[in-house]
Amino acid sequence: MDSDEGYNYEFDEDEECSEDSAADEHEDDLGEVELVEAGLGVSERAGICGEGGGGVLGPGPGGEEDDDYRYEVLTAEQILQHMVECIREVNEVIQNPATITRILLSHFNWDKEKLMERYFDGNLEKLFSECHVINPSKKSRTRQMNTRSSAQDMPCQICYLNYPNSYFTGLECGHKFCMQCWSEYLTTKIIEEGMGQTISCPAHGCDILVDDNTVMRLITDSKVKLKYQHLITNSFVECNRLLKWCPAPDCHHVVKVQYPDAKPVRCKCGRQFCFNCGENWHDPVKCKWLKKWIKKCDDDSETSNWIAANTKECPKCHVTIEKDGGCNHMVCRNQNCKAEFCWVCLGPWEPHGSAWYNCNRYNEDDAKAARDAQERSRAALQRYLFYCNRYMNHMQSLRFEHKLYAQVKQKMEEMQQHNMSWIEVQFLKKAVDVLCQCRSTLMYTYVFAFYLKKNNQSIIFENNQADLENATEVLSGYLERDISQDSLQDIKQKVQDKYRYCESRRRVLLLHVHEGYEKDLWEYIED
């Protein structure tokens, strides 16, 4: 994900000065970083059940988010500053140009400890070779020779036009080309190919990477510069296991954690997601099974397999025919064909001839295997559709729950006109918050159940699931009722009782699932 905000990151040769000044410039910004503690109530969080699943979803185990899992929500400028600080911390030890250090860190996915370990293991030449950079402590004789002034024009090895020696530039590898070719080469790599940290020298067979200072010096188009900075920053986030872009559309915040784990985090935009996989928070199902489920839902092979098992083409006119009976004597429904054939072997249907005799006598085992496979395919499809339909139903309901907030707001205003205070009517909003949490949890319980093998614990889980689902539907019905002055007190009591019951049952269900994880009680069906 690339941020569209403009960065003010200068990759200068005076790296120490530029970094120190950048650090001073953003020092106040770092003080504004919000340290989020994931224990807030839903009504206190930003965002509510946005369309497409981008709003408030269910919290963590037991109905509450993990207070111990602390994280920061950073802006694009703060991420840039964080990257500069990482480079400066490493440079205080290894004393290299900042742009070279950035390439080294990028090679090790911004793992400072791993870089330090390799840097001081006594084999620097191998390290710089793996990172595709020239050791800055060594002077290149080729570079020294090429930098000497010369009055004679020389041809560029890309465009073959003659230019003065002063119009040529290159990297420490010694390959030099005219500035116009360099600019066009870098622009193509950045804009058309989307390359940032992996742009190599344009010389044939040379794998030395172009440093940031060279890119910023040779490119004059501000849009290309900005795109390059975005690519570098995005690479920094993608490679860093402690950072994750917010998956919400058009959101350019990054979540920074103290250690990576499958825990819920919430961006300032209101989007709650799993830090491990980046999907909406999906308790109680684990990331592994959720990914398999999403892939399964996106793949039409389930339906295709069923169609393949239940339909065949007429051997004469190739019209698709579905088998809807037990008899293998098929008649093509194409009025212009009417061919009769055997469903098993697709040969002509001749009850007293060799085709019928051979098919039923010599291919009896094959016919039985085909029927068994067809039944298995049908049963697997029906099971998949059972869980998929319920998963999609809760997802659809969750997407439409945001309309309830508008309705509840209107009802709250009406109730205040019936001599109720603002505090007294807050139970309606709390009820919608709980309803959204229950919908989300139920949606993912069907993913969990799809891969779950039957045992005593799974029966308990299904009972808890059914109880929560029934209570959630009743609560949803209460919130959609019209409230009159006569029914005001009655509906208030019913809503409060029901959302408290839903909260309790949801907590029981999640605690049971997580207890099963801890004690290894669950058995799974592998695809």
XYZ file of C-alpha atoms in Angstrom:
527
model
C 0.000 0.000 0.000
C 1.440 3.359 -0.985
C 0.505 6.437 0.900
C -0.602 9.419 -1.177
C 0.715 11.887 1.349
C 3.850 13.780 0.388
C 6.985 12.852 2.272
C 9.809 15.235 2.932
C 12.648 12.727 3.059
C 15.942 13.874 1.575
C 18.557 11.232 0.798
C 21.616 13.508 0.865
C 25.311 12.717 0.980
C 25.430 14.696 4.233
C 23.436 11.936 5.759
C 24.295 12.608 9.376
C 23.167 16.232 9.152
C 20.024 15.496 7.183
C 18.962 12.729 9.522
C 19.597 14.766 12.637
C 17.631 17.694 11.273
C 14.774 15.380 10.271
C 14.762 13.915 13.727
C 14.531 17.365 15.293
C 11.806 18.395 12.865
C 9.565 15.452 13.770
C 10.419 15.238 17.429
C 7.131 16.836 18.402
C 5.229 14.539 16.047
C 6.499 11.486 17.894
C 5.063 12.876 21.084
C 1.657 12.876 19.441
C 1.693 9.169 18.641
C -1.303 7.624 20.304
C -0.407 4.587 22.393
C -3.523 2.494 22.035
C -4.675 0.195 24.754
C -7.168 -2.269 23.359
C -9.528 -2.222 26.286
C -11.966 0.494 25.242
C -15.633 -0.205 24.989
C -17.125 -0.362 21.501
C -19.147 2.791 22.039
C -15.928 4.718 22.716
C -14.137 3.669 19.536
C -14.066 5.424 16.232
C -16.149 3.941 13.432
C -19.207 1.712 13.520
C -19.880 -1.268 11.302
C -18.936 0.314 8.022
C -20.044 -1.269 4.792
C -17.754 -4.004 3.526
C -16.792 -5.102 7.004
C -14.645 -2.050 7.672
C -16.122 -1.081 11.003
C -16.249 -2.363 14.538
C -15.953 -6.100 14.736
C -15.724 -8.499 17.625
C -13.066 -8.148 20.290
C -10.713 -10.834 21.468
C -11.040 -13.894 23.674
C -13.629 -13.729 26.387
C -15.267 -10.659 24.886
C -12.458 -8.218 25.701
C -9.389 -7.214 23.753
C -5.991 -8.073 25.184
C -4.842 -5.238 27.434
C -1.265 -6.553 27.339
C -0.988 -6.212 23.555
C 0.107 -2.613 23.181
C 0.572 -0.899 19.830
C 0.946 2.483 18.182
C -0.899 3.929 15.218
C 1.561 5.936 13.131
C 1.077 8.450 10.336
C 3.119 8.420 7.117
C 5.452 11.117 8.466
C 6.013 9.177 11.668
C 6.786 6.029 9.678
C 9.326 7.970 7.660
C 10.892 9.255 10.861
C 10.917 5.730 12.293
C 12.836 4.553 9.226
C 15.363 7.386 9.624
C 15.840 6.495 13.287
C 16.499 2.841 12.403
C 19.153 3.914 9.903
C 20.739 6.301 12.409
C 20.822 3.661 15.173
C 22.691 1.250 12.906
C 24.991 3.956 11.561
C 26.119 4.847 15.059
C 27.808 1.432 15.067
C 28.835 0.640 11.490
C 29.565 4.215 10.286
C 28.428 3.903 6.671
C 26.617 6.371 4.397
C 22.914 6.387 5.264
C 21.853 5.282 1.790
C 24.165 2.241 1.958
C 22.884 1.391 5.417
C 19.321 1.581 4.094
C 20.148 -1.019 1.437
C 21.810 -3.284 3.998
C 18.835 -3.044 6.349
C 16.421 -3.692 3.508
C 18.341 -6.865 2.618
C 17.790 -8.133 6.166
C 14.122 -7.030 6.247
C 15.041 -4.216 8.635
C 16.194 -6.657 11.297
C 18.943 -4.609 12.975
C 20.197 -7.463 15.143
C 20.612 -9.796 12.170
C 22.469 -7.126 10.208
C 24.811 -6.416 13.121
C 25.549 -10.113 13.541
C 26.466 -10.517 9.878
C 28.379 -7.240 9.741
C 30.798 -8.248 12.496
C 31.243 -11.911 11.602
C 34.516 -11.073 9.796
C 33.352 -11.465 6.171
C 32.357 -7.968 5.049
C 33.093 -8.569 1.371
C 30.612 -11.452 1.242
C 27.995 -9.354 3.033
C 28.297 -6.413 0.625
C 28.294 -8.805 -2.320
C 25.038 -10.424 -1.138
C 23.492 -6.978 -0.658
C 24.693 -5.876 -4.130
C 26.558 -2.789 -2.971
C 30.213 -1.720 -3.064
C 31.995 -1.612 0.279
C 32.256 2.154 0.953
C 35.513 1.677 2.853
C 37.244 0.676 -0.383
C 38.044 3.140 -3.126
C 37.231 1.997 -6.625
C 40.181 2.490 -8.948
C 37.766 2.481 -11.868
C 35.772 5.277 -10.313
C 38.887 7.313 -9.600
C 40.094 6.884 -13.166
C 36.732 7.827 -14.673
C 36.335 10.937 -12.537
C 39.453 12.569 -13.989
C 38.628 15.514 -16.223
C 38.826 15.004 -19.967
C 38.219 17.523 -22.716
C 37.411 14.803 -25.248
C 33.769 13.831 -25.768
C 32.892 10.188 -25.244
C 29.885 8.079 -26.335
C 27.227 6.911 -23.871
C 26.953 3.118 -23.919
C 23.128 3.339 -23.918
C 22.203 6.047 -26.445
C 25.632 6.161 -28.208
C 25.598 9.951 -28.321
C 28.782 11.869 -27.566
C 28.877 14.038 -24.468
C 31.612 15.686 -22.394
C 32.957 13.638 -19.521
C 31.263 15.968 -17.025
C 27.851 14.876 -18.384
C 28.446 11.272 -17.302
C 27.767 9.771 -13.899
C 27.549 6.338 -12.323
C 27.839 4.201 -9.247
C 30.827 2.857 -7.338
C 30.963 -0.057 -9.771
C 32.552 2.320 -12.306
C 29.901 2.075 -15.073
C 29.012 5.539 -16.325
C 26.232 6.736 -18.590
C 24.878 10.109 -19.632
C 22.518 11.828 -17.212
C 19.639 11.787 -19.716
C 19.799 7.976 -20.037
C 20.101 7.626 -16.271
C 17.013 9.772 -15.739
C 14.945 7.863 -18.292
C 16.142 4.499 -16.946
C 15.260 5.361 -13.342
C 11.907 6.868 -14.325
C 10.966 3.709 -16.231
C 11.940 1.464 -13.339
C 10.033 3.542 -10.789
C 6.873 4.519 -12.663
C 6.311 1.628 -15.071
C 7.835 -1.295 -13.157
C 7.162 -0.064 -9.621
C 10.722 -0.802 -8.487
C 12.291 1.042 -5.588
C 14.939 -0.687 -3.529
C 15.926 -3.236 -6.198
C 16.963 -0.955 -9.090
C 20.376 -2.118 -10.289
C 23.043 -0.478 -12.455
C 21.920 -0.378 -16.123
C 25.205 -1.924 -17.271
C 24.841 -5.453 -18.649
C 25.513 -8.074 -15.980
C 26.039 -5.541 -13.167
C 23.909 -6.165 -10.065
C 25.040 -3.206 -7.942
C 21.975 -1.443 -6.538
C 21.311 2.237 -7.137
C 21.456 4.169 -3.867
C 18.831 6.687 -2.791
C 21.128 9.692 -3.173
C 21.791 8.844 -6.829
C 18.083 8.491 -7.555
C 17.160 11.788 -5.917
C 20.052 13.574 -7.647
C 19.363 12.319 -11.175
C 15.569 12.546 -11.226
C 14.133 16.025 -11.686
C 10.414 15.189 -11.894
C 8.877 15.703 -8.445
C 6.169 13.087 -9.112
C 8.782 10.441 -9.838
C 10.687 11.398 -6.700
C 7.538 11.138 -4.617
C 6.711 7.746 -6.122
C 10.208 6.515 -5.300
C 9.898 7.700 -1.704
C 6.541 5.926 -1.455
C 8.065 2.688 -2.740
C 10.929 2.860 -0.256
C 8.592 3.635 2.649
C 6.167 0.917 1.602
C 9.029 -1.570 1.383
C 10.111 -0.546 4.883
C 6.631 -1.325 6.240
C 6.151 -4.529 4.267
C 9.533 -5.951 5.316
C 9.268 -4.964 8.969
C 7.488 -7.663 10.964
C 6.500 -5.116 13.629
C 4.649 -2.865 11.172
C 1.426 -3.351 9.235
C -0.517 -1.025 6.937
C -4.147 -0.504 7.879
C -6.160 -2.534 5.317
C -8.986 0.021 5.159
C -9.351 1.671 1.728
C -7.708 5.107 1.471
C -6.225 4.816 4.961
C -2.500 5.562 5.182
C -1.851 4.756 8.814
C 0.498 2.035 10.023
C 0.178 -0.046 13.186
C 3.403 -0.670 15.076
C 3.477 -3.430 17.696
C 6.031 -4.556 20.259
C 5.919 -8.152 19.014
C 3.986 -9.760 16.127
C 1.019 -11.929 17.054
C -2.491 -12.830 15.926
C -4.101 -10.109 18.046
C -6.736 -7.468 17.270
C -5.497 -3.934 16.601
C -7.548 -0.865 15.765
C -6.498 1.950 13.462
C -7.440 5.578 14.056
C -9.850 5.277 11.134
C -11.861 2.745 13.179
C -10.851 -0.379 11.265
C -10.128 -3.344 13.537
C -8.040 -6.127 12.040
C -5.813 -9.050 12.914
C -2.191 -7.936 12.997
C -0.963 -11.362 11.879
C -2.977 -11.792 8.668
C -4.409 -8.313 8.045
C -7.994 -9.574 7.760
C -10.870 -8.249 9.842
C -10.589 -9.529 13.395
C -11.846 -13.105 13.144
C -12.048 -14.586 16.617
C -12.559 -17.523 17.228
C -11.119 -18.961 14.001
C -7.337 -18.954 13.524
C -5.600 -17.188 10.636
C -4.637 -20.477 8.963
C -8.214 -21.686 8.621
C -9.570 -18.272 7.671
C -7.116 -18.057 4.761
C -8.120 -21.532 3.604
C -11.780 -20.539 3.847
C -11.325 -17.315 1.865
C -9.446 -19.209 -0.819
C -12.164 -21.852 -0.869
C -14.906 -19.248 -1.238
C -13.034 -17.505 -4.051
C -12.490 -20.798 -5.857
C -15.431 -22.092 -7.875
C -14.023 -25.598 -7.947
C -16.570 -26.872 -5.400
C -19.489 -26.105 -7.683
C -17.520 -27.120 -10.755
C -16.737 -30.520 -9.264
C -20.373 -31.103 -8.479
C -21.425 -30.089 -11.986
C -18.769 -32.384 -13.440
C -20.052 -35.271 -11.318
C -23.693 -34.745 -12.265
C -23.569 -33.632 -15.896
C -22.129 -35.037 -19.101
C -22.181 -34.087 -22.757
C -24.233 -35.935 -25.320
C -21.732 -38.018 -27.349
C -23.481 -36.967 -30.566
C -24.400 -33.254 -30.313
C -22.372 -32.372 -27.154
C -25.290 -30.698 -25.385
C -24.837 -30.726 -21.565
C -27.211 -33.169 -19.893
C -27.882 -33.507 -16.173
C -28.617 -36.915 -14.735
C -31.784 -36.626 -12.654
C -32.634 -40.299 -12.179
C -31.144 -43.667 -11.353
C -31.376 -45.194 -14.814
C -28.288 -45.090 -17.016
C -30.379 -45.071 -20.191
C -30.101 -41.447 -21.306
C -31.964 -39.704 -24.098
C -30.616 -36.393 -25.378
C -33.132 -33.600 -24.796
C -32.051 -31.779 -27.927
C -35.058 -32.115 -30.235
C -32.777 -32.302 -33.247
C -30.676 -35.097 -31.740
C -32.634 -37.483 -29.440
C -29.599 -39.747 -29.230
C -29.812 -42.679 -26.785
C -26.649 -43.531 -24.880
C -25.352 -45.144 -21.701
C -24.579 -42.711 -18.869
C -21.678 -44.845 -17.603
C -19.688 -45.503 -20.764
C -21.326 -42.952 -23.123
C -21.674 -45.727 -25.719
C -24.854 -46.222 -27.766
C -27.711 -47.663 -25.744
C -28.260 -51.189 -27.062
C -29.879 -53.342 -24.329
C -29.334 -56.518 -26.307
C -26.067 -55.568 -27.908
C -22.411 -55.694 -27.003
C -22.147 -52.084 -25.766
C -24.707 -52.576 -22.957
C -23.291 -56.011 -22.111
C -19.669 -54.875 -21.942
C -20.464 -51.721 -19.945
C -22.434 -53.515 -17.245
C -20.349 -56.655 -17.026
C -16.779 -55.611 -17.444
C -16.993 -52.017 -16.086
C -19.190 -52.723 -13.087
C -16.456 -51.716 -10.637
C -15.818 -48.496 -12.537
C -19.522 -47.687 -12.564
C -19.792 -48.245 -8.808
C -16.716 -46.085 -8.178
C -18.207 -43.313 -10.314
C -21.487 -43.442 -8.370
C -19.662 -43.372 -5.036
C -17.555 -40.425 -6.124
C -20.689 -38.635 -7.247
C -22.344 -39.154 -3.868
C -19.264 -37.956 -2.017
C -19.075 -34.895 -4.189
C -22.747 -34.148 -3.605
C -22.406 -34.566 0.186
C -19.291 -32.373 0.303
C -21.029 -29.657 -1.682
C -24.107 -29.730 0.529
C -21.939 -29.469 3.652
C -19.974 -26.567 2.188
C -23.151 -24.734 1.180
C -24.608 -25.209 4.672
C -21.706 -23.391 6.334
C -21.164 -20.924 3.504
C -24.798 -19.771 3.502
C -24.761 -19.093 7.240
C -21.395 -17.359 7.016
C -22.648 -15.116 4.197
C -25.960 -14.435 5.951
C -24.214 -13.081 9.047
C -21.795 -11.113 6.892
C -24.687 -9.548 5.015
C -26.507 -8.765 8.249
C -23.362 -7.183 9.666
C -23.003 -4.964 6.623
C -26.554 -3.722 7.017
C -26.358 -3.187 10.765
C -24.948 0.316 10.153
C -28.469 1.296 9.093
C -29.602 0.335 12.568
C -27.455 3.102 14.046
C -29.382 5.689 12.058
C -32.680 4.138 13.158
C -31.518 3.909 16.771
C -30.431 7.538 16.744
C -33.921 8.523 15.648
C -35.511 6.303 18.290
C -33.249 7.782 20.966
C -34.427 11.261 19.998
C -38.050 10.134 20.137
C -37.545 8.566 23.562
C -36.013 11.769 24.890
C -39.200 13.505 23.847
C -41.041 11.017 26.068
C -39.414 12.437 29.210
C -36.299 10.198 29.130
C -32.827 11.645 29.635
C -29.918 11.247 27.196
C -28.208 8.791 29.550
C -31.336 6.663 29.882
C -31.591 6.078 26.123
C -27.954 4.983 25.633
C -28.997 1.358 26.119
C -30.144 1.297 22.476
C -26.711 2.170 21.124
C -25.113 -0.342 23.455
C -27.508 -2.977 22.154
C -26.492 -2.304 18.530
C -22.812 -2.493 19.516
C -23.396 -5.895 21.090
C -25.434 -7.024 18.092
C -22.555 -6.173 15.726
C -20.090 -8.049 17.922
C -22.329 -11.117 18.009
C -22.849 -11.051 14.234
C -19.112 -10.937 13.647
C -18.396 -13.749 16.099
C -21.137 -15.939 14.660
C -19.895 -15.323 11.127
C -16.461 -16.701 11.989
C -17.778 -19.556 14.124
C -19.093 -21.135 10.908
C -15.595 -20.997 9.402
C -14.262 -22.625 12.571
C -17.014 -25.269 12.519
C -16.486 -26.118 8.832
C -12.991 -27.460 9.546
C -13.912 -29.018 12.894
C -14.179 -32.765 13.374
C -17.044 -34.142 15.419
C -16.289 -34.937 19.055
C -17.776 -34.170 22.451
C -16.218 -30.713 22.551
C -17.563 -29.819 19.111
C -21.079 -30.724 20.287
C -20.709 -28.297 23.206
C -19.441 -25.664 20.785
C -22.410 -26.151 18.443
C -24.841 -25.821 21.359
C -23.188 -22.564 22.437
C -23.247 -21.373 18.838
C -26.947 -22.164 18.432
C -27.819 -20.479 21.724
C -25.930 -17.307 20.780
C -27.454 -17.287 17.304
C -31.017 -17.552 18.631
C -30.430 -14.804 21.194
C -28.843 -12.555 18.538
C -31.846 -12.904 16.238
C -34.216 -12.060 19.094
C -32.163 -8.971 19.960
C -32.170 -7.914 16.310
C -35.961 -8.245 16.271
C -36.321 -6.075 19.384
C -34.221 -3.305 17.865
C -36.283 -3.242 14.675
C -39.585 -2.756 16.519
C -41.453 0.508 16.570
C -41.319 2.103 20.007
C -44.391 3.823 21.342
C -45.016 5.564 24.628
C -47.018 2.594 25.899
C -44.330 -0.012 25.084
C -41.337 2.130 26.036
C -40.542 0.648 29.436
C -41.344 -2.882 28.328
C -39.072 -2.790 25.263
C -36.278 -1.127 27.249
C -36.260 -3.932 29.786
C -36.368 -6.613 27.091
C -33.524 -5.039 25.086
C -31.324 -4.650 28.135
C -31.929 -8.202 29.300
C -31.319 -9.648 25.846
C -28.102 -7.780 25.011
C -26.679 -8.691 28.418
C -27.557 -12.311 27.740
C -25.938 -12.102 24.272
C -22.774 -10.636 25.780
C -22.655 -13.445 28.312
C -23.238 -16.232 25.766
C -20.704 -14.772 23.363
C -18.104 -14.673 26.119
C -18.867 -18.288 27.069
C -18.515 -19.441 23.469
C -15.166 -17.688 22.946
C -13.755 -18.862 26.256
C -14.669 -22.448 25.396
C -12.971 -22.219 21.992
C -9.795 -20.726 23.437
C -9.769 -23.300 26.205
C -9.855 -25.916 23.456
C -6.871 -24.243 21.773
C -4.885 -24.260 25.005
C -5.710 -27.886 25.845
C -5.537 -29.120 22.236
C -9.113 -30.383 22.290
C -10.004 -29.567 18.687
C -9.509 -31.920 15.757
C -9.626 -30.592 12.223
C -10.681 -31.770 8.791
C -7.898 -31.190 6.301
C -8.920 -30.425 2.711
